[in-house]
PDB file of C-alpha atoms in Angstrom:
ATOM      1  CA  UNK A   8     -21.886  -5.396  22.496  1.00 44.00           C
ATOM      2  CA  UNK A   9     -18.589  -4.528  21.570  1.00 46.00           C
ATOM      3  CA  UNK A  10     -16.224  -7.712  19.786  1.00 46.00           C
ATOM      4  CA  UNK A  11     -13.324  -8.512  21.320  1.00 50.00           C
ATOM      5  CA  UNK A  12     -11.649  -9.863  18.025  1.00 46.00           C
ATOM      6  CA  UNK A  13     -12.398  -6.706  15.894  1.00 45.00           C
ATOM      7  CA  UNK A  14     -10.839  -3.670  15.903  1.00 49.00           C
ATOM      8  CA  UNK A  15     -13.971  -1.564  15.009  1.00 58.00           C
ATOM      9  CA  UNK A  16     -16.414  -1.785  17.778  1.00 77.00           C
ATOM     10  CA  UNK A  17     -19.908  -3.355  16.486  1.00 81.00           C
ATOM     11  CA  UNK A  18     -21.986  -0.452  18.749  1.00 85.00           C
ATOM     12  CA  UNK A  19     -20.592   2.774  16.905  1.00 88.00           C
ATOM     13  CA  UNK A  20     -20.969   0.792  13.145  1.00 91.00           C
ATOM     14  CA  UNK A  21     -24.249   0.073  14.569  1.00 90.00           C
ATOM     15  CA  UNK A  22     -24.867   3.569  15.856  1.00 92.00           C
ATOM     16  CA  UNK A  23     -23.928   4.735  12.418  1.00 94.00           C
ATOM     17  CA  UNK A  24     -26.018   2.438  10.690  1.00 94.00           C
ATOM     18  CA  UNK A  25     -29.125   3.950  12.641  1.00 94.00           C
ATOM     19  CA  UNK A  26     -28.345   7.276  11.740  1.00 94.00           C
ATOM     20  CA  UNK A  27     -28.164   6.539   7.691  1.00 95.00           C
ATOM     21  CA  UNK A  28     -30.937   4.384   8.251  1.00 94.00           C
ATOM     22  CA  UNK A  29     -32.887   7.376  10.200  1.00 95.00           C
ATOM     23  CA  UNK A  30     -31.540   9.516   7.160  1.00 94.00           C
ATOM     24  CA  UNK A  31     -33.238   7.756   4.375  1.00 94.00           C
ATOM     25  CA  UNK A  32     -36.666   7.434   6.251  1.00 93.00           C
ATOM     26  CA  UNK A  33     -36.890  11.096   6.323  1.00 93.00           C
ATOM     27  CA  UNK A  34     -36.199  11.933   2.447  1.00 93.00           C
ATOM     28  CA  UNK A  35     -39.029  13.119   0.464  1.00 92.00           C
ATOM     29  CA  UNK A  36     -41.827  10.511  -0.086  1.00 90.00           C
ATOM     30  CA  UNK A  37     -40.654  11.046  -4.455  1.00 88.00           C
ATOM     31  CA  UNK A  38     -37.027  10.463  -3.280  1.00 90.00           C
ATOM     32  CA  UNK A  39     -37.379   7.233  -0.895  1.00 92.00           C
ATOM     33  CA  UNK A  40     -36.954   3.619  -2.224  1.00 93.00           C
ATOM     34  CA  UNK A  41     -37.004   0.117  -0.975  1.00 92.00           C
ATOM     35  CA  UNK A  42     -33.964  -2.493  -1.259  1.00 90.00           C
ATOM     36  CA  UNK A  43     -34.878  -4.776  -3.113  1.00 90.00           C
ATOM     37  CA  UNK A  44     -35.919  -2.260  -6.135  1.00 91.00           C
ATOM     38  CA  UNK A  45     -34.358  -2.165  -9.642  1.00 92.00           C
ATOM     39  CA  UNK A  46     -31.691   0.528 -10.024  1.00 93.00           C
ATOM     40  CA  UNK A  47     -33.368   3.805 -11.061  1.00 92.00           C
ATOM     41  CA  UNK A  48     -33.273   5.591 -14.452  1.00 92.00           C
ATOM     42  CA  UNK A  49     -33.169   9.207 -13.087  1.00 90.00           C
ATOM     43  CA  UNK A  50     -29.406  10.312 -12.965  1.00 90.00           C
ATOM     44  CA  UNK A  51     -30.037  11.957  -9.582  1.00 90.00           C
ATOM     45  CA  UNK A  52     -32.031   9.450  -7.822  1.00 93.00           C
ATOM     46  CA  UNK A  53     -28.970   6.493  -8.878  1.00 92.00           C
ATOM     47  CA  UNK A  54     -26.662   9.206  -7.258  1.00 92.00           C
ATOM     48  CA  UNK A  55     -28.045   9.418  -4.072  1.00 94.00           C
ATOM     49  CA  UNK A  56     -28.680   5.498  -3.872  1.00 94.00           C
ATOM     50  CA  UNK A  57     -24.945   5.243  -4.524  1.00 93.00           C
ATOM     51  CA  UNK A  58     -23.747   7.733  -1.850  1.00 94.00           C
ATOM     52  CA  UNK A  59     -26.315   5.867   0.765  1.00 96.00           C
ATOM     53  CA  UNK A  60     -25.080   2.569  -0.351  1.00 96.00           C
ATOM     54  CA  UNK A  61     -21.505   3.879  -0.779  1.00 96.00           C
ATOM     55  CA  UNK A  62     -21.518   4.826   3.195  1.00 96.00           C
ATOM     56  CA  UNK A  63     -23.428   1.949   4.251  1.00 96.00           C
ATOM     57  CA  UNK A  64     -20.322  -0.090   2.928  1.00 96.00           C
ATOM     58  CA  UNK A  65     -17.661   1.943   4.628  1.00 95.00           C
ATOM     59  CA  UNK A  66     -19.561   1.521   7.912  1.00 95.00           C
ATOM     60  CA  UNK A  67     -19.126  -2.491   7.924  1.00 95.00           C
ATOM     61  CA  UNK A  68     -16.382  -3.065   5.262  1.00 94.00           C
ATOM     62  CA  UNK A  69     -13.841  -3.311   8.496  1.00 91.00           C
ATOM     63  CA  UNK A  70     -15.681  -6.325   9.839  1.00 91.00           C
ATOM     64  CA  UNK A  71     -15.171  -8.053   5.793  1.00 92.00           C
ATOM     65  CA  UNK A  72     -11.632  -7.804   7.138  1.00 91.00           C
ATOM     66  CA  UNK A  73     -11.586  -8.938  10.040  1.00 88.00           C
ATOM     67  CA  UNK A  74     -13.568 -11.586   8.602  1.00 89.00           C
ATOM     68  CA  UNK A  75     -11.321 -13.017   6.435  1.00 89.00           C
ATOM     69  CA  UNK A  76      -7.989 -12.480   8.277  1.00 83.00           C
ATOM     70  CA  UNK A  77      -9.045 -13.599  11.833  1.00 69.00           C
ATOM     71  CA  UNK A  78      -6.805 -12.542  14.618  1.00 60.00           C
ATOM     72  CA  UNK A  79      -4.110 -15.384  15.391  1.00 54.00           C
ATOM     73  CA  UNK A  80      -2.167 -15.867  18.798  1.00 50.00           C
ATOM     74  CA  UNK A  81       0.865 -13.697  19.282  1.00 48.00           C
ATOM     75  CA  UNK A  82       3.890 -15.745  17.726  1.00 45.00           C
ATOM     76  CA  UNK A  83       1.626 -18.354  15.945  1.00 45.00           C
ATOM     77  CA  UNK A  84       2.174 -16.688  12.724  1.00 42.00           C
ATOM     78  CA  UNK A  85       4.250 -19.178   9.958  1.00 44.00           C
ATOM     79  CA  UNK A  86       6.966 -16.908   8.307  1.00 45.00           C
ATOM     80  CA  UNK A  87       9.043 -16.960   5.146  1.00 42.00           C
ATOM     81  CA  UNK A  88      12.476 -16.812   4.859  1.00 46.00           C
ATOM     82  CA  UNK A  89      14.352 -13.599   6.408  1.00 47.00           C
ATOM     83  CA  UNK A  90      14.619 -12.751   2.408  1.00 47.00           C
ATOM     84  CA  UNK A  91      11.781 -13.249   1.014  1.00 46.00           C
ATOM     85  CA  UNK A  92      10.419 -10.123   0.735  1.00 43.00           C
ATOM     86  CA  UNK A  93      13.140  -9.077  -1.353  1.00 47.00           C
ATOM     87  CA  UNK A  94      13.016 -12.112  -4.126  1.00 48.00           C
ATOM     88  CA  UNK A  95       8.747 -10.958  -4.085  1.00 40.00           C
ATOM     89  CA  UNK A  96       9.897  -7.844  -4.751  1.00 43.00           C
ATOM     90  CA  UNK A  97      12.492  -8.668  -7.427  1.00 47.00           C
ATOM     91  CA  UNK A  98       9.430 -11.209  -9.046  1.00 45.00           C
ATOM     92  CA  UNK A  99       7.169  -8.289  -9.319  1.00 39.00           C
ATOM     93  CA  UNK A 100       9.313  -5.806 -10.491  1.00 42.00           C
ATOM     94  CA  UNK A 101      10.021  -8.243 -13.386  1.00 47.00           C
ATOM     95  CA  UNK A 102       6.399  -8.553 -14.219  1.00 44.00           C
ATOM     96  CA  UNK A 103       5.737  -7.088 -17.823  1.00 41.00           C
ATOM     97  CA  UNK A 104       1.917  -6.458 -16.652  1.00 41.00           C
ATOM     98  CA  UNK A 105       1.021  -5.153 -13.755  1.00 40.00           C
ATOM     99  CA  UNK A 106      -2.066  -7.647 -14.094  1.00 38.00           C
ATOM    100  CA  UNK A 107      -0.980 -10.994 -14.734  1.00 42.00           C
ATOM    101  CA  UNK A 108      -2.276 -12.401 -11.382  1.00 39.00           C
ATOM    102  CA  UNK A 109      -1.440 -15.677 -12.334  1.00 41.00           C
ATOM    103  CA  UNK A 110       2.266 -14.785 -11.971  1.00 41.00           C
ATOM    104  CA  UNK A 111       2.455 -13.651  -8.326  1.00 36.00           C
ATOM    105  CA  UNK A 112       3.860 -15.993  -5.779  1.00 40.00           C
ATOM    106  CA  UNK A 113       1.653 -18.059  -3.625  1.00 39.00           C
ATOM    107  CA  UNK A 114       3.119 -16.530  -0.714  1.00 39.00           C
ATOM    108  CA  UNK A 115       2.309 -12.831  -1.617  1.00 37.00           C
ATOM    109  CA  UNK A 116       0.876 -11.806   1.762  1.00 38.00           C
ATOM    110  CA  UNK A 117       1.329  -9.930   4.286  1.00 34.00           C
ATOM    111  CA  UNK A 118      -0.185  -9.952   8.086  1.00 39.00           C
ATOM    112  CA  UNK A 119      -3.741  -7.614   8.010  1.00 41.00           C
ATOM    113  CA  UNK A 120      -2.406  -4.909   9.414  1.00 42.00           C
ATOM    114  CA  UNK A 121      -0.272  -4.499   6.249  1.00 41.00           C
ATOM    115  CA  UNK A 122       2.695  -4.075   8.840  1.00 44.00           C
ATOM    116  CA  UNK A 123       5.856  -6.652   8.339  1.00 42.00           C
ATOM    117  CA  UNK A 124       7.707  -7.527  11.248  1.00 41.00           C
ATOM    118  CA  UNK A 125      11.025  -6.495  11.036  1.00 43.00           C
ATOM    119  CA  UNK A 126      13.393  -9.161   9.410  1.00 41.00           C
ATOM    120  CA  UNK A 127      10.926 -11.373   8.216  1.00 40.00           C
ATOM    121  CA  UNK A 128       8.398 -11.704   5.667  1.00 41.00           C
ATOM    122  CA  UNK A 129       4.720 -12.922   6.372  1.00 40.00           C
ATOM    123  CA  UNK A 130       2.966 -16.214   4.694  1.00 40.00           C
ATOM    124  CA  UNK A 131      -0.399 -15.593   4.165  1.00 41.00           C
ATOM    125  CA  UNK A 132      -2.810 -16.643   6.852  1.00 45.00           C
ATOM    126  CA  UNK A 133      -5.744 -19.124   6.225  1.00 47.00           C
ATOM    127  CA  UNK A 134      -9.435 -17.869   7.254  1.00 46.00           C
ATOM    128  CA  UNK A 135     -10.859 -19.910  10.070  1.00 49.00           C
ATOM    129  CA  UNK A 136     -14.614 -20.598   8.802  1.00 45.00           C
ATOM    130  CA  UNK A 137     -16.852 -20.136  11.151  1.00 46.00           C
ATOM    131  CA  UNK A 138     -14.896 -18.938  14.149  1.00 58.00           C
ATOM    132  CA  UNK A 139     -16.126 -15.464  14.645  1.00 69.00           C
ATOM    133  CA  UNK A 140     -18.047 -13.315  16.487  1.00 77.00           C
ATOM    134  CA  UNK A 141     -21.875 -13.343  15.463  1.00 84.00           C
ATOM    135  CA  UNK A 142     -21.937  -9.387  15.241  1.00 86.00           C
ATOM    136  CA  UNK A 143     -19.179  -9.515  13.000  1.00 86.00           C
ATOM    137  CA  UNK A 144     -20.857 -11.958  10.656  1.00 90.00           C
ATOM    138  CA  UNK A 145     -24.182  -9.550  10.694  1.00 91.00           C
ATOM    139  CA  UNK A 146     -21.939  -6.576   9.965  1.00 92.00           C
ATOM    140  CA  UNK A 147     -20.161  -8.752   6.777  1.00 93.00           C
ATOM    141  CA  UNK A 148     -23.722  -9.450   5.511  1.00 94.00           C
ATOM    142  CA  UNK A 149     -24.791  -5.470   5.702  1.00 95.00           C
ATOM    143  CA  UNK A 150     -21.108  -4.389   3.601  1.00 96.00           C
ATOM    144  CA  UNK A 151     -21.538  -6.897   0.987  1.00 96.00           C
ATOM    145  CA  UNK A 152     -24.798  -5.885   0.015  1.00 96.00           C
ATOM    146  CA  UNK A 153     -24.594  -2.081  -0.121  1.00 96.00           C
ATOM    147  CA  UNK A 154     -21.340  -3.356  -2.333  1.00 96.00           C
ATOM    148  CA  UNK A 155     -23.693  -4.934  -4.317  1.00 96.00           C
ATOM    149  CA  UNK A 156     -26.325  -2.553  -4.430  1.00 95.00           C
ATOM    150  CA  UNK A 157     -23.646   0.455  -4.807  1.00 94.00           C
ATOM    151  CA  UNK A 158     -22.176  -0.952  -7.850  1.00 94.00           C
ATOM    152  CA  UNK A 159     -25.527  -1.452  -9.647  1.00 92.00           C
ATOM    153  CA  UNK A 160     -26.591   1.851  -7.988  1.00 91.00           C
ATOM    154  CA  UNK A 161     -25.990   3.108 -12.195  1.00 90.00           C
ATOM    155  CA  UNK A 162     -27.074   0.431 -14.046  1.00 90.00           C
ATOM    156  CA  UNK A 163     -30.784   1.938 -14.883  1.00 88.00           C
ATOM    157  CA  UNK A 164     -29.147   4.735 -16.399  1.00 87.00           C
ATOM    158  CA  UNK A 165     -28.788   5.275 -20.014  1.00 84.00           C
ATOM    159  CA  UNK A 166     -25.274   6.347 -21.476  1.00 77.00           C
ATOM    160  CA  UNK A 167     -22.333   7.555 -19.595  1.00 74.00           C
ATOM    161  CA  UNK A 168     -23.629   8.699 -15.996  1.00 74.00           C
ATOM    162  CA  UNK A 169     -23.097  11.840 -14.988  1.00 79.00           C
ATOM    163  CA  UNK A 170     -21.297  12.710 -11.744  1.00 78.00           C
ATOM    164  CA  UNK A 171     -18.773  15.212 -10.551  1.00 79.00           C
ATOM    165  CA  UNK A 172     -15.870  12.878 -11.064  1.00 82.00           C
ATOM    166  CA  UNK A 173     -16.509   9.764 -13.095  1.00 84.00           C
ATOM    167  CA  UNK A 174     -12.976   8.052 -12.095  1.00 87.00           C
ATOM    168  CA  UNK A 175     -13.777   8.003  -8.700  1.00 86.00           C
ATOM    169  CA  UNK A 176     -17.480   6.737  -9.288  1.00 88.00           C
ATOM    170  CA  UNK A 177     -15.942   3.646 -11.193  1.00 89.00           C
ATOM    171  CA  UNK A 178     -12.936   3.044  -8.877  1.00 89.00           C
ATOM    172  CA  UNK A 179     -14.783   2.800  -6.241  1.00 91.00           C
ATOM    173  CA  UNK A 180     -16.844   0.336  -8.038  1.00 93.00           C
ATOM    174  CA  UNK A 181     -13.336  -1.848  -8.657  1.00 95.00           C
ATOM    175  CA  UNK A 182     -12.677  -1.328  -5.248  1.00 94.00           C
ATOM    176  CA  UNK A 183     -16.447  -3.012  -4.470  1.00 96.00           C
ATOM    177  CA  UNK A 184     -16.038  -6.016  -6.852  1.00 96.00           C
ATOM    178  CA  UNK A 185     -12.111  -6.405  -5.122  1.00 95.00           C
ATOM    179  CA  UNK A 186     -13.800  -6.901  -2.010  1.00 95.00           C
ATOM    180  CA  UNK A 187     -16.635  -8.955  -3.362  1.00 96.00           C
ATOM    181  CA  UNK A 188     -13.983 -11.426  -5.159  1.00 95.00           C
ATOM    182  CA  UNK A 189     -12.372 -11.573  -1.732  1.00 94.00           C
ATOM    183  CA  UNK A 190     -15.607 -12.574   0.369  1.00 94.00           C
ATOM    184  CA  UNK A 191     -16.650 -14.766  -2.438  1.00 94.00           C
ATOM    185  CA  UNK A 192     -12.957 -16.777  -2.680  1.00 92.00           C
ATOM    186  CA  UNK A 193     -13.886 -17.045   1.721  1.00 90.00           C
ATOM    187  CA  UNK A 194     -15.375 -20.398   2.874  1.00 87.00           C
ATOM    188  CA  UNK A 195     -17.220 -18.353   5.549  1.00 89.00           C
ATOM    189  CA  UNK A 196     -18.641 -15.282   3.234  1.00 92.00           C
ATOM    190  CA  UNK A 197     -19.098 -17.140   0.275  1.00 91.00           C
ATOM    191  CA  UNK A 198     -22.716 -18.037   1.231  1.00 91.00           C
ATOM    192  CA  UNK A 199     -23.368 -14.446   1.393  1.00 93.00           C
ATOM    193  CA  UNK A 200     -22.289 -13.670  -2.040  1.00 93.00           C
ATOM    194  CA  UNK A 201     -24.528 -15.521  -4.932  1.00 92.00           C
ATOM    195  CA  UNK A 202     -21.978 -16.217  -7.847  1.00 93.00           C
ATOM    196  CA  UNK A 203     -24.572 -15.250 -10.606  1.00 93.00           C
ATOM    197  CA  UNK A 204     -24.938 -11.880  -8.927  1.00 93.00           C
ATOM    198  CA  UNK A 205     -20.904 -11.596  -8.682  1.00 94.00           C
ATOM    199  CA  UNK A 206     -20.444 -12.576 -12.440  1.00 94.00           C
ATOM    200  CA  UNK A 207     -23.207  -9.796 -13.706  1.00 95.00           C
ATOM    201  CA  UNK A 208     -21.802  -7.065 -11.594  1.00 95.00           C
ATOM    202  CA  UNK A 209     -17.967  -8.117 -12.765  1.00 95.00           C
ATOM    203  CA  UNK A 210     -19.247  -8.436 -16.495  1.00 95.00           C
ATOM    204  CA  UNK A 211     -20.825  -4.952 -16.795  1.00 93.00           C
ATOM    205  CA  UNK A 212     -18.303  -3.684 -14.789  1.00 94.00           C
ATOM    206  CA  UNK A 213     -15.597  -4.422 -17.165  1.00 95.00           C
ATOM    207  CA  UNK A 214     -17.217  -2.932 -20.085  1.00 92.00           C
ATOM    208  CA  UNK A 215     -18.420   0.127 -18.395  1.00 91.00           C
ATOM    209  CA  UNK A 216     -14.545   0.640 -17.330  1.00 92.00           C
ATOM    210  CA  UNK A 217     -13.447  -0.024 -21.260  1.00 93.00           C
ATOM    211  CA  UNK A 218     -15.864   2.268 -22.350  1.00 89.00           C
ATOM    212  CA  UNK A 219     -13.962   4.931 -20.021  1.00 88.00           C
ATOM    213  CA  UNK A 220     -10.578   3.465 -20.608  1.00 90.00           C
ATOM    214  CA  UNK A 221      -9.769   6.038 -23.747  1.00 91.00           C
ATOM    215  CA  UNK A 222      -9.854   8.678 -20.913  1.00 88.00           C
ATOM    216  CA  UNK A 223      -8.125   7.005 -18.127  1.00 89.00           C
ATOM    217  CA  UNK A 224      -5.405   4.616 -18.868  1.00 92.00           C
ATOM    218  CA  UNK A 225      -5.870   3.472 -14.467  1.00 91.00           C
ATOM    219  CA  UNK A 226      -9.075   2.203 -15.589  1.00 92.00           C
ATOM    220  CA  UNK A 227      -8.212   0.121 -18.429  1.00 94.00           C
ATOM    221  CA  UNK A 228      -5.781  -1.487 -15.947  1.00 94.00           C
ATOM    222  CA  UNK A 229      -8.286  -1.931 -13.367  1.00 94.00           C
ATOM    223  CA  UNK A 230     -10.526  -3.800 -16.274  1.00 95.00           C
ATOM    224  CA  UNK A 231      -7.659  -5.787 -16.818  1.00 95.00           C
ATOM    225  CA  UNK A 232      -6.859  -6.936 -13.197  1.00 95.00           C
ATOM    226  CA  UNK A 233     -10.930  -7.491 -13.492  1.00 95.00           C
ATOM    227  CA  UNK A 234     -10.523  -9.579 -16.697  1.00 95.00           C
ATOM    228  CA  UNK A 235      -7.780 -11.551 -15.407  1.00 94.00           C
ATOM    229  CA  UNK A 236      -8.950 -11.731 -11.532  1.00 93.00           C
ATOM    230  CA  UNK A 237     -12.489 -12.792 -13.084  1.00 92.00           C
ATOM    231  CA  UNK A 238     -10.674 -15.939 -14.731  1.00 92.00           C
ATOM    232  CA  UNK A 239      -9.503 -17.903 -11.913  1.00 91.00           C
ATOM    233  CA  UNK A 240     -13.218 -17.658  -9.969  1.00 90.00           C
ATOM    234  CA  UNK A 241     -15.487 -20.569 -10.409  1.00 87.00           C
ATOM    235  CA  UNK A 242     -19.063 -19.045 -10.598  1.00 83.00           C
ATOM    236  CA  UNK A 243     -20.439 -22.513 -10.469  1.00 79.00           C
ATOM    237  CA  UNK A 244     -19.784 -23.996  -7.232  1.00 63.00           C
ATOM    238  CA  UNK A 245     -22.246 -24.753  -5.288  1.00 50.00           C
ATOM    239  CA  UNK A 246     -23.517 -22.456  -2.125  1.00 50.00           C
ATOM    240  CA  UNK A 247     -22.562 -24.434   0.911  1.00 49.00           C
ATOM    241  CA  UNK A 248     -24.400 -23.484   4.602  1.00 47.00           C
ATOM    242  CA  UNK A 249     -21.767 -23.741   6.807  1.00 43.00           C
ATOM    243  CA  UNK A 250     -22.311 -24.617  10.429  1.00 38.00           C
ATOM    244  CA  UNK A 251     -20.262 -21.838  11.963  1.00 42.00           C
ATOM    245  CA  UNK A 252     -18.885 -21.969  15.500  1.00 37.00           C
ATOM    246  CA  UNK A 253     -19.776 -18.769  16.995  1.00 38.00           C
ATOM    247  CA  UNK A 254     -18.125 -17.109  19.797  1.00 35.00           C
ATOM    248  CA  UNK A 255     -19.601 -14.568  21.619  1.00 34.00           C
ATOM    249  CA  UNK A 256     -18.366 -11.470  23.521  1.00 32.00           C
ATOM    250  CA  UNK A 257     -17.224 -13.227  26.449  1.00 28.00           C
ATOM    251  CA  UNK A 258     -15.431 -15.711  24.683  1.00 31.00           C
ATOM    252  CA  UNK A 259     -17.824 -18.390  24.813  1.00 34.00           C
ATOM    253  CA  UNK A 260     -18.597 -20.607  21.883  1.00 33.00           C
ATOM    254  CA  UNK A 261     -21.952 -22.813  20.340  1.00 35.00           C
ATOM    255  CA  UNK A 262     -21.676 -24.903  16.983  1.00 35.00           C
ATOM    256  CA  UNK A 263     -24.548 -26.389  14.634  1.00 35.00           C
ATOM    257  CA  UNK A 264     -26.491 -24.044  14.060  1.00 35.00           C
ATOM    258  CA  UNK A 265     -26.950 -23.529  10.436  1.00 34.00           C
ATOM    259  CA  UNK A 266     -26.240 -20.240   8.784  1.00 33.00           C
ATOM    260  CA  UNK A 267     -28.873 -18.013   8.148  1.00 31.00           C
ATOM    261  CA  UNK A 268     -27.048 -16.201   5.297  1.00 33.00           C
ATOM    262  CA  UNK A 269     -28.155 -17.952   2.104  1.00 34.00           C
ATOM    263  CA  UNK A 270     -28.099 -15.157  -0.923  1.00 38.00           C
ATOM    264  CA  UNK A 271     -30.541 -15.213  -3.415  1.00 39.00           C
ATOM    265  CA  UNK A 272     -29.991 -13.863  -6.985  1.00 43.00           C
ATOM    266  CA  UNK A 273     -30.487 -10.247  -7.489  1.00 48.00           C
ATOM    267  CA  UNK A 274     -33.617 -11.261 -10.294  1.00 42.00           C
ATOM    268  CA  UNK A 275     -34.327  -7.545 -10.563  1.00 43.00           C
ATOM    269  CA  UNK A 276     -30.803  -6.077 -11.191  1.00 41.00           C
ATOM    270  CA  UNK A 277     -30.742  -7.509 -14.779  1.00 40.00           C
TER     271      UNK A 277
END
């Protein structure tokens, strides 16, 4: 069933899913691998786990989204003053580093379409835990760990990997961890997420992308925003089950049921 409160309809990322699923079952019986294995050593085979994972992840990353900036009622949304946008952009043209997080405004968000309604500037909205569709949740679950396992896709392999283009191997990477940090800062998502796992993918993350950084100066910056970003998460909180309220396609709702996402540490990543 489609969700009315997502964008993305749950049947064709399901549909998709199925077909990269059906993909992988059919690759030679030397070329196949389970989940929960460690990352390979063989260049080619960490390739090909990163391209599966890497689609599996653009398949459900809209859900992540939707997710963690639920659709509000028309008009319900609290706005900033008519120029506010203009002292945020005056405050961040003044920054000296493009990644001293600490520095932006509180109020440094926009509505998640990205659009700004004309004349105003948005406040950021809060995630409702727990009110969302069921399929959506599912969906979240199935992004965040090909994010995971896309990330570590390279860490059985010895010296610089090669690939056709290693920028966009490791951006992509940031771009996992980015959305990672966001599910993990997400009362809802967190349980999904395991911090140890979070910390070891951000930690040999960073020095993967300083190793490269004498060759790309946009990856030294994205190991900064890392470095920095990394600082203001607390990997020791505890996981929490929520007990979501769940509504259902028609708009219907049940609560109590505990959550049946608890994360486990990836023990065979290190």
């Amino acid at each position: 069933k489609d969700s009315k409160h997502a964008g993305w309809s749950t049947e064709s990322a399901a549909e998709l899913d199925w077909q990269l699923g059906r993909w992988k079952n059919v690759l030679p019986q030397q070329l196949r691998w389970e989940d929960d294995e460690p990352p390979p050593s063989d260049i080619n085979a960490a390739r090909l786990r990163a391209k599966y994972y890497g689609a599996r992840y653009i398949i459900h990353r809209p859900f992540v989204h939707h997710a963690l900036h639920p659709l509000v009622p028309h008009g319900t949304y609290p706005v900033l003053p008519e120029d506010g946008s203009a002292q945020l952009a005056g405050r961040l043209s003044n920054q000296s580093s493009p990644t001293n997080l600490a520095a932006l405004p509180a109020n440094a968000a926009f509505e998640p379409t990205g659009r700004r309604k004309s004349g105003m500037a948005m406040a950021p909205l809060e995630p409702v835990a727990g009110v969302v569709d069921k399929s959506v949740i599912d969906a979240c679950k199935s992004c965040i760990g090909a994010a995971i396992q896309s990330t570590k896709a390279f860490h059985g392999v010895r010296g610089r990997p090669i690939v056709t283009n290693i920028f966009g191997t490791a951006h992509a990477q940031f771009g996992n961890l980015l959305v990672l940090q966001a599910a993990y800062r997400s009362q809802l998502l967190r349980p999904i997420v395991h911090p140890d796992d979070l910390k070891y993918l951000m930690e040999e993350t960073i020095q993967f992308f300083k190793h490269l950084s004498p060759i790309s100066p946009t990856l030294r910056i994205d190991a900064a925003i890392l470095e920095s970003s990394m600082k203001t998460l607390d990997f020791n909180q505890a996981l929490v089950n929520p007990s979501p309220v769940i509504y259902n396609s028609f708009g219907e709702h049940s609560s109590g049921a505990p959550s049946p996402f608890v994360s486990a540490p990836l023990s065979n990543s290190r």
